[in-house]
């Protein structure tokens, strides 16, 4: 009999006349008898191959697959023949198929199960799924569960599954809390890094605009040591930054409190001038006010 013929009959209950013939029987928890071929089982699973070696020495007693529903065992055996499993079967039997694929070492089925179960995660079942992932050594499913928990922790925390976990598996609870905390720390570090990069970019543009204004002029503000006509200057490519700096320069040039240090805007201008002086590599030729003086002070 071909594998396809067997697959079409494998769900039949024991005792029916049309049951496919085989040289070994698989017995389920409810007593259902599923005929199979030892060479097919041995080729698909090293664990079943080992069991069949003992089976031949024990006068051909049936192979018992217990602890899971009969239909799940039928789907499992069918997969060993055809290496196919429908979406509906995976939705209905995925949890039990993952357990069977782990116990009987069927990697291709295990991969399909973990992928399918990862797409079926809900607030109510994620705790059961992550426990299953640990028991069945399914790291892909475990990580998916962890990420789902991190994103929905407040809701999962209110479920009966989480309360059960707190009382019966404190180690897993600790792992989940640590993962959530570490993920939040990474998120904060990324946010801080982004803010720092934006700040560096703004400062870099500010330095460029300061040199540009003091050397060439831009719209209404130009070099302090020569006559400047604003009619000849169009806005530059960084005018958003440049315009703010122009307003700051105008204020700085007329503010009577800049020497006393009581003006916040003037303090910002002093900071920009000092920053420029600290990084300028041509202080003798620089047109930025106080650059040479600030450069000597920084040295």
Short mmCIF file of N, CA and C in Angstrom, two decimals, residues 61-206:
data_model
loop_
_atom_site.label_atom_id
_atom_site.label_comp_id
_atom_site.label_asym_id
_atom_site.label_seq_id
_atom_site.Cartn_x
_atom_site.Cartn_y
_atom_site.Cartn_z
N UNK A 61 4.70 -6.75 19.88
CA UNK A 61 3.63 -6.09 20.65
C UNK A 61 3.38 -4.70 20.06
N UNK A 62 2.16 -4.14 20.22
CA UNK A 62 1.85 -2.84 19.63
C UNK A 62 2.71 -1.71 20.22
N UNK A 63 2.88 -0.66 19.45
CA UNK A 63 3.55 0.57 19.93
C UNK A 63 2.47 1.47 20.52
N UNK A 64 2.69 1.91 21.74
CA UNK A 64 1.68 2.73 22.42
C UNK A 64 2.13 4.20 22.43
N UNK A 65 1.27 5.06 21.91
CA UNK A 65 1.48 6.51 21.98
C UNK A 65 0.34 7.07 22.81
N UNK A 66 0.63 7.35 24.06
CA UNK A 66 -0.39 7.71 25.04
C UNK A 66 -0.24 9.17 25.47
N UNK A 67 -1.27 9.66 26.14
CA UNK A 67 -1.20 11.00 26.73
C UNK A 67 -1.64 12.13 25.82
N UNK A 68 -2.00 11.82 24.58
CA UNK A 68 -2.50 12.85 23.65
C UNK A 68 -3.76 12.32 22.98
N UNK A 69 -4.62 13.20 22.46
CA UNK A 69 -5.86 12.74 21.81
C UNK A 69 -5.59 11.81 20.63
N UNK A 70 -6.52 10.92 20.40
CA UNK A 70 -6.38 9.94 19.31
C UNK A 70 -6.22 10.62 17.95
N UNK A 71 -7.01 11.67 17.72
CA UNK A 71 -6.94 12.35 16.43
C UNK A 71 -5.56 12.98 16.21
N UNK A 72 -4.96 13.47 17.28
CA UNK A 72 -3.62 14.05 17.16
C UNK A 72 -2.60 12.99 16.78
N UNK A 73 -2.75 11.80 17.35
CA UNK A 73 -1.85 10.70 16.98
C UNK A 73 -2.04 10.33 15.52
N UNK A 74 -3.29 10.31 15.06
CA UNK A 74 -3.57 9.99 13.65
C UNK A 74 -2.91 11.00 12.71
N UNK A 75 -3.03 12.28 13.05
CA UNK A 75 -2.40 13.32 12.23
C UNK A 75 -0.89 13.18 12.25
N UNK A 76 -0.35 12.84 13.42
CA UNK A 76 1.10 12.65 13.56
C UNK A 76 1.59 11.51 12.66
N UNK A 77 0.88 10.37 12.71
CA UNK A 77 1.28 9.22 11.89
C UNK A 77 1.15 9.55 10.41
N UNK A 78 0.08 10.25 10.05
CA UNK A 78 -0.09 10.64 8.65
C UNK A 78 1.08 11.52 8.19
N UNK A 79 1.51 12.40 9.07
CA UNK A 79 2.64 13.27 8.70
C UNK A 79 3.91 12.46 8.45
N UNK A 80 4.12 11.41 9.23
CA UNK A 80 5.31 10.57 9.04
C UNK A 80 5.32 9.93 7.65
N UNK A 81 4.13 9.76 7.07
CA UNK A 81 4.04 9.19 5.73
C UNK A 81 4.17 10.26 4.64
N UNK A 82 3.45 11.35 4.79
CA UNK A 82 3.33 12.32 3.69
C UNK A 82 4.14 13.59 3.90
N UNK A 83 4.57 13.83 5.15
CA UNK A 83 5.24 15.08 5.53
C UNK A 83 4.39 16.29 5.16
N UNK A 84 3.07 16.12 5.30
CA UNK A 84 2.14 17.21 5.04
C UNK A 84 1.19 17.35 6.22
N UNK A 85 0.79 18.60 6.45
CA UNK A 85 -0.15 18.86 7.54
C UNK A 85 -0.92 20.13 7.17
N UNK A 86 -2.24 20.06 7.16
CA UNK A 86 -3.04 21.21 6.75
C UNK A 86 -3.06 22.28 7.84
N UNK A 87 -3.44 23.48 7.44
CA UNK A 87 -3.54 24.58 8.38
C UNK A 87 -4.58 24.29 9.46
N UNK A 88 -5.69 23.69 9.06
CA UNK A 88 -6.75 23.34 10.02
C UNK A 88 -6.26 22.32 11.03
N UNK A 89 -5.51 21.32 10.56
CA UNK A 89 -4.97 20.31 11.47
C UNK A 89 -3.97 20.95 12.45
N UNK A 90 -3.17 21.88 11.94
CA UNK A 90 -2.20 22.52 12.81
C UNK A 90 -2.89 23.39 13.86
N UNK A 91 -3.96 24.07 13.47
CA UNK A 91 -4.70 24.90 14.42
C UNK A 91 -5.35 24.05 15.51
N UNK A 92 -5.82 22.86 15.13
CA UNK A 92 -6.52 21.99 16.08
C UNK A 92 -5.58 21.13 16.91
N UNK A 93 -4.49 20.66 16.30
CA UNK A 93 -3.63 19.69 16.98
C UNK A 93 -2.19 20.19 17.18
N UNK A 94 -1.94 21.47 16.91
CA UNK A 94 -0.57 21.98 16.93
C UNK A 94 0.17 21.74 18.23
N UNK A 95 -0.50 21.95 19.36
CA UNK A 95 0.15 21.77 20.66
C UNK A 95 0.58 20.32 20.86
N UNK A 96 -0.31 19.39 20.57
CA UNK A 96 0.02 17.97 20.74
C UNK A 96 1.03 17.50 19.70
N UNK A 97 0.96 18.05 18.50
CA UNK A 97 1.93 17.68 17.47
C UNK A 97 3.33 18.16 17.85
N UNK A 98 3.42 19.32 18.48
CA UNK A 98 4.73 19.80 18.93
C UNK A 98 5.30 18.85 19.98
N UNK A 99 4.45 18.43 20.92
CA UNK A 99 4.92 17.49 21.95
C UNK A 99 5.37 16.17 21.33
N UNK A 100 4.60 15.66 20.38
CA UNK A 100 4.96 14.40 19.73
C UNK A 100 6.23 14.54 18.90
N UNK A 101 6.36 15.65 18.18
CA UNK A 101 7.56 15.86 17.36
C UNK A 101 8.80 15.98 18.22
N UNK A 102 8.64 16.51 19.43
CA UNK A 102 9.78 16.62 20.35
C UNK A 102 10.14 15.26 20.93
N UNK A 103 9.14 14.53 21.38
CA UNK A 103 9.39 13.22 22.01
C UNK A 103 9.98 12.23 21.01
N UNK A 104 9.46 12.25 19.78
CA UNK A 104 9.88 11.25 18.79
C UNK A 104 10.91 11.80 17.79
N UNK A 105 11.42 13.00 18.06
CA UNK A 105 12.50 13.59 17.26
C UNK A 105 12.17 13.63 15.77
N UNK A 106 11.18 14.47 15.46
CA UNK A 106 10.81 14.71 14.06
C UNK A 106 11.02 16.21 13.80
N UNK A 107 12.23 16.63 13.44
CA UNK A 107 12.57 18.06 13.37
C UNK A 107 11.70 18.87 12.41
N UNK A 108 11.39 18.31 11.25
CA UNK A 108 10.62 19.09 10.27
C UNK A 108 9.21 19.40 10.79
N UNK A 109 8.60 18.46 11.50
CA UNK A 109 7.29 18.71 12.09
C UNK A 109 7.41 19.71 13.24
N UNK A 110 8.46 19.59 14.01
CA UNK A 110 8.67 20.51 15.14
C UNK A 110 8.81 21.95 14.64
N UNK A 111 9.54 22.12 13.56
CA UNK A 111 9.73 23.46 12.99
C UNK A 111 8.39 24.05 12.55
N UNK A 112 7.57 23.24 11.89
CA UNK A 112 6.27 23.72 11.42
C UNK A 112 5.36 24.06 12.60
N UNK A 113 5.41 23.23 13.62
CA UNK A 113 4.55 23.47 14.79
C UNK A 113 4.92 24.76 15.51
N UNK A 114 6.22 24.96 15.74
CA UNK A 114 6.64 26.18 16.45
C UNK A 114 6.27 27.43 15.66
N UNK A 115 6.41 27.36 14.35
CA UNK A 115 6.07 28.51 13.51
C UNK A 115 4.57 28.78 13.54
N UNK A 116 3.77 27.72 13.46
CA UNK A 116 2.31 27.88 13.46
C UNK A 116 1.81 28.35 14.82
N UNK A 117 2.33 27.78 15.89
CA UNK A 117 1.88 28.16 17.23
C UNK A 117 2.27 29.59 17.56
N UNK A 118 3.40 30.05 17.04
CA UNK A 118 3.82 31.43 17.28
C UNK A 118 2.84 32.43 16.69
N UNK A 119 2.11 32.01 15.66
CA UNK A 119 1.12 32.88 15.03
C UNK A 119 -0.25 32.79 15.71
N UNK A 120 -0.38 31.89 16.67
CA UNK A 120 -1.67 31.70 17.35
C UNK A 120 -1.66 32.24 18.77
N UNK A 121 -0.67 33.03 19.13
CA UNK A 121 -0.55 33.52 20.50
C UNK A 121 -1.67 34.51 20.83
N UNK A 122 -2.24 34.35 22.03
CA UNK A 122 -3.25 35.27 22.53
C UNK A 122 -2.94 35.61 23.98
N UNK A 123 -3.65 36.58 24.51
CA UNK A 123 -3.48 36.96 25.91
C UNK A 123 -3.72 35.76 26.82
N UNK A 124 -4.71 34.94 26.48
CA UNK A 124 -5.11 33.84 27.35
C UNK A 124 -4.20 32.61 27.23
N UNK A 125 -3.59 32.38 26.06
CA UNK A 125 -2.83 31.13 25.91
C UNK A 125 -1.32 31.29 25.96
N UNK A 126 -0.82 32.52 26.04
CA UNK A 126 0.63 32.72 25.93
C UNK A 126 1.40 32.05 27.06
N UNK A 127 0.83 31.99 28.27
CA UNK A 127 1.52 31.34 29.39
C UNK A 127 1.63 29.84 29.14
N UNK A 128 0.56 29.23 28.66
CA UNK A 128 0.62 27.80 28.32
C UNK A 128 1.64 27.55 27.21
N UNK A 129 1.68 28.45 26.24
CA UNK A 129 2.59 28.28 25.10
C UNK A 129 4.05 28.39 25.53
N UNK A 130 4.35 29.32 26.41
CA UNK A 130 5.75 29.49 26.81
C UNK A 130 6.20 28.32 27.68
N UNK A 131 5.29 27.76 28.48
CA UNK A 131 5.63 26.56 29.25
C UNK A 131 5.88 25.38 28.31
N UNK A 132 5.03 25.26 27.29
CA UNK A 132 5.21 24.20 26.30
C UNK A 132 6.53 24.37 25.56
N UNK A 133 6.86 25.61 25.21
CA UNK A 133 8.12 25.87 24.50
C UNK A 133 9.33 25.45 25.32
N UNK A 134 9.27 25.68 26.63
CA UNK A 134 10.38 25.25 27.50
C UNK A 134 10.46 23.73 27.57
N UNK A 135 9.32 23.09 27.75
CA UNK A 135 9.31 21.63 27.87
C UNK A 135 9.77 20.95 26.59
N UNK A 136 9.43 21.53 25.46
CA UNK A 136 9.74 20.91 24.17
C UNK A 136 11.00 21.49 23.52
N UNK A 137 11.73 22.30 24.26
CA UNK A 137 12.97 22.87 23.74
C UNK A 137 12.74 23.52 22.37
N UNK A 138 11.83 24.50 22.36
CA UNK A 138 11.48 25.21 21.12
C UNK A 138 11.85 26.69 21.28
N UNK A 139 13.11 27.05 21.04
CA UNK A 139 13.57 28.42 21.30
C UNK A 139 12.85 29.48 20.47
N UNK A 140 12.49 29.14 19.23
CA UNK A 140 11.80 30.13 18.39
C UNK A 140 10.45 30.50 19.00
N UNK A 141 9.70 29.50 19.43
CA UNK A 141 8.40 29.75 20.05
C UNK A 141 8.58 30.45 21.39
N UNK A 142 9.60 30.07 22.14
CA UNK A 142 9.87 30.69 23.44
C UNK A 142 10.13 32.19 23.28
N UNK A 143 10.96 32.56 22.31
CA UNK A 143 11.27 33.96 22.08
C UNK A 143 10.04 34.74 21.62
N UNK A 144 9.24 34.13 20.75
CA UNK A 144 8.01 34.78 20.31
C UNK A 144 7.07 35.04 21.49
N UNK A 145 6.99 34.07 22.39
CA UNK A 145 6.16 34.23 23.59
C UNK A 145 6.68 35.36 24.46
N UNK A 146 7.99 35.41 24.63
CA UNK A 146 8.60 36.46 25.45
C UNK A 146 8.30 37.84 24.88
N UNK A 147 8.43 37.99 23.59
CA UNK A 147 8.16 39.28 22.95
C UNK A 147 6.69 39.64 23.05
N UNK A 148 5.83 38.64 22.93
CA UNK A 148 4.39 38.88 23.08
C UNK A 148 4.08 39.32 24.51
N UNK A 149 4.69 38.67 25.48
CA UNK A 149 4.49 39.03 26.88
C UNK A 149 4.98 40.44 27.17
N UNK A 150 6.13 40.79 26.59
CA UNK A 150 6.67 42.14 26.79
C UNK A 150 5.71 43.20 26.29
N UNK A 151 5.08 42.94 25.15
CA UNK A 151 4.18 43.93 24.54
C UNK A 151 2.80 43.97 25.20
N UNK A 152 2.42 42.87 25.88
CA UNK A 152 1.06 42.78 26.44
C UNK A 152 1.08 42.41 27.91
N UNK A 153 2.14 42.80 28.61
CA UNK A 153 2.33 42.29 29.96
C UNK A 153 1.19 42.69 30.91
N UNK A 154 0.72 43.92 30.82
CA UNK A 154 -0.33 44.39 31.73
C UNK A 154 -1.59 43.55 31.61
N UNK A 155 -1.94 43.16 30.39
CA UNK A 155 -3.14 42.34 30.18
C UNK A 155 -2.91 40.90 30.61
N UNK A 156 -1.72 40.35 30.28
CA UNK A 156 -1.42 38.96 30.66
C UNK A 156 -1.38 38.82 32.17
N UNK A 157 -0.93 39.86 32.84
CA UNK A 157 -0.80 39.85 34.30
C UNK A 157 -2.14 39.60 35.00
N UNK A 158 -3.22 39.90 34.32
CA UNK A 158 -4.55 39.76 34.92
C UNK A 158 -5.19 38.39 34.64
N UNK A 159 -4.52 37.54 33.87
CA UNK A 159 -5.11 36.25 33.50
C UNK A 159 -4.88 35.20 34.58
N UNK A 160 -5.70 34.16 34.54
CA UNK A 160 -5.54 33.05 35.48
C UNK A 160 -4.24 32.30 35.22
N UNK A 161 -3.82 32.27 33.96
CA UNK A 161 -2.57 31.59 33.63
C UNK A 161 -1.38 32.21 34.33
N UNK A 162 -1.34 33.54 34.38
CA UNK A 162 -0.24 34.22 35.06
C UNK A 162 -0.27 33.96 36.57
N UNK A 163 -1.47 33.99 37.14
CA UNK A 163 -1.59 33.72 38.58
C UNK A 163 -1.15 32.29 38.90
N UNK A 164 -1.51 31.35 38.03
CA UNK A 164 -1.07 29.97 38.22
C UNK A 164 0.45 29.88 38.13
N UNK A 165 1.01 30.60 37.18
CA UNK A 165 2.47 30.59 37.00
C UNK A 165 3.18 31.13 38.24
N UNK A 166 2.65 32.17 38.83
CA UNK A 166 3.27 32.77 40.02
C UNK A 166 3.35 31.77 41.17
N UNK A 167 2.33 30.92 41.29
CA UNK A 167 2.29 29.98 42.40
C UNK A 167 3.05 28.68 42.11
N UNK A 168 3.18 28.31 40.85
CA UNK A 168 3.72 26.98 40.54
C UNK A 168 5.04 26.99 39.77
N UNK A 169 5.41 28.13 39.19
CA UNK A 169 6.67 28.17 38.43
C UNK A 169 7.33 29.53 38.60
N UNK A 170 7.82 29.83 39.81
CA UNK A 170 8.43 31.15 40.06
C UNK A 170 9.69 31.39 39.22
N UNK A 171 10.37 30.33 38.82
CA UNK A 171 11.57 30.50 38.00
C UNK A 171 11.22 31.07 36.63
N UNK A 172 10.17 30.54 36.02
CA UNK A 172 9.74 31.06 34.72
C UNK A 172 9.21 32.49 34.87
N UNK A 173 8.51 32.75 35.97
CA UNK A 173 8.04 34.11 36.23
C UNK A 173 9.23 35.08 36.28
N UNK A 174 10.30 34.66 36.95
CA UNK A 174 11.50 35.50 37.05
C UNK A 174 12.12 35.73 35.67
N UNK A 175 12.17 34.68 34.86
CA UNK A 175 12.73 34.81 33.50
C UNK A 175 11.93 35.83 32.68
N UNK A 176 10.61 35.77 32.80
CA UNK A 176 9.76 36.69 32.05
C UNK A 176 9.98 38.13 32.52
N UNK A 177 10.03 38.33 33.84
CA UNK A 177 10.23 39.68 34.38
C UNK A 177 11.59 40.23 33.99
N UNK A 178 12.61 39.39 34.03
CA UNK A 178 13.95 39.83 33.63
C UNK A 178 13.99 40.21 32.16
N UNK A 179 13.37 39.40 31.32
CA UNK A 179 13.33 39.70 29.88
C UNK A 179 12.62 41.02 29.63
N UNK A 180 11.50 41.23 30.33
CA UNK A 180 10.73 42.47 30.16
C UNK A 180 11.54 43.68 30.59
N UNK A 181 12.22 43.56 31.75
CA UNK A 181 13.04 44.67 32.25
C UNK A 181 14.21 44.97 31.32
N UNK A 182 14.88 43.91 30.86
CA UNK A 182 16.03 44.11 29.95
C UNK A 182 15.58 44.73 28.64
N UNK A 183 14.43 44.32 28.15
CA UNK A 183 13.91 44.89 26.90
C UNK A 183 13.60 46.37 27.08
N UNK A 184 13.05 46.72 28.25
CA UNK A 184 12.74 48.13 28.52
C UNK A 184 14.02 48.95 28.64
N UNK A 185 15.05 48.36 29.25
CA UNK A 185 16.34 49.06 29.36
C UNK A 185 16.95 49.28 27.97
N UNK A 186 16.88 48.24 27.12
CA UNK A 186 17.40 48.40 25.76
C UNK A 186 16.64 49.49 25.00
N UNK A 187 15.34 49.54 25.22
CA UNK A 187 14.53 50.55 24.55
C UNK A 187 14.93 51.95 25.01
N UNK A 188 15.17 52.10 26.32
CA UNK A 188 15.59 53.40 26.85
C UNK A 188 16.97 53.79 26.33
N UNK A 189 17.89 52.79 26.23
CA UNK A 189 19.22 53.08 25.71
C UNK A 189 19.15 53.52 24.25
N UNK A 190 18.32 52.84 23.47
CA UNK A 190 18.17 53.23 22.06
C UNK A 190 17.59 54.64 21.95
N UNK A 191 16.60 54.94 22.81
CA UNK A 191 16.00 56.27 22.77
C UNK A 191 17.02 57.33 23.16
N UNK A 192 17.82 57.03 24.20
CA UNK A 192 18.84 57.99 24.63
C UNK A 192 19.91 58.17 23.55
N UNK A 193 20.29 57.05 22.90
CA UNK A 193 21.29 57.13 21.83
C UNK A 193 20.76 57.98 20.67
N UNK A 194 19.48 57.80 20.33
CA UNK A 194 18.89 58.59 19.25
C UNK A 194 18.87 60.07 19.61
N UNK A 195 18.52 60.36 20.86
CA UNK A 195 18.50 61.76 21.30
C UNK A 195 19.90 62.36 21.25
N UNK A 196 20.90 61.58 21.67
CA UNK A 196 22.27 62.08 21.63
C UNK A 196 22.72 62.33 20.20
N UNK A 197 22.38 61.41 19.29
CA UNK A 197 22.75 61.60 17.89
C UNK A 197 22.08 62.84 17.30
N UNK A 198 20.82 63.07 17.67
CA UNK A 198 20.13 64.27 17.19
C UNK A 198 20.78 65.53 17.74
N UNK A 199 21.20 65.46 19.02
CA UNK A 199 21.87 66.61 19.63
C UNK A 199 23.19 66.90 18.94
N UNK A 200 23.98 65.84 18.68
CA UNK A 200 25.25 66.03 17.99
C UNK A 200 25.03 66.63 16.60
N UNK A 201 23.98 66.16 15.92
CA UNK A 201 23.68 66.68 14.59
C UNK A 201 23.31 68.16 14.65
N UNK A 202 22.51 68.53 15.64
CA UNK A 202 22.12 69.93 15.80
C UNK A 202 23.33 70.81 16.12
N UNK A 203 24.20 70.31 17.01
CA UNK A 203 25.41 71.07 17.34
C UNK A 203 26.32 71.22 16.13
N UNK A 204 26.45 70.14 15.35
CA UNK A 204 27.28 70.20 14.16
C UNK A 204 26.73 71.22 13.16
N UNK A 205 25.42 71.21 12.97
CA UNK A 205 24.81 72.19 12.08
C UNK A 205 24.97 73.60 12.64
N UNK A 206 24.85 73.72 13.96
CA UNK A 206 25.03 75.02 14.59
C UNK A 206 26.42 75.58 14.38
#
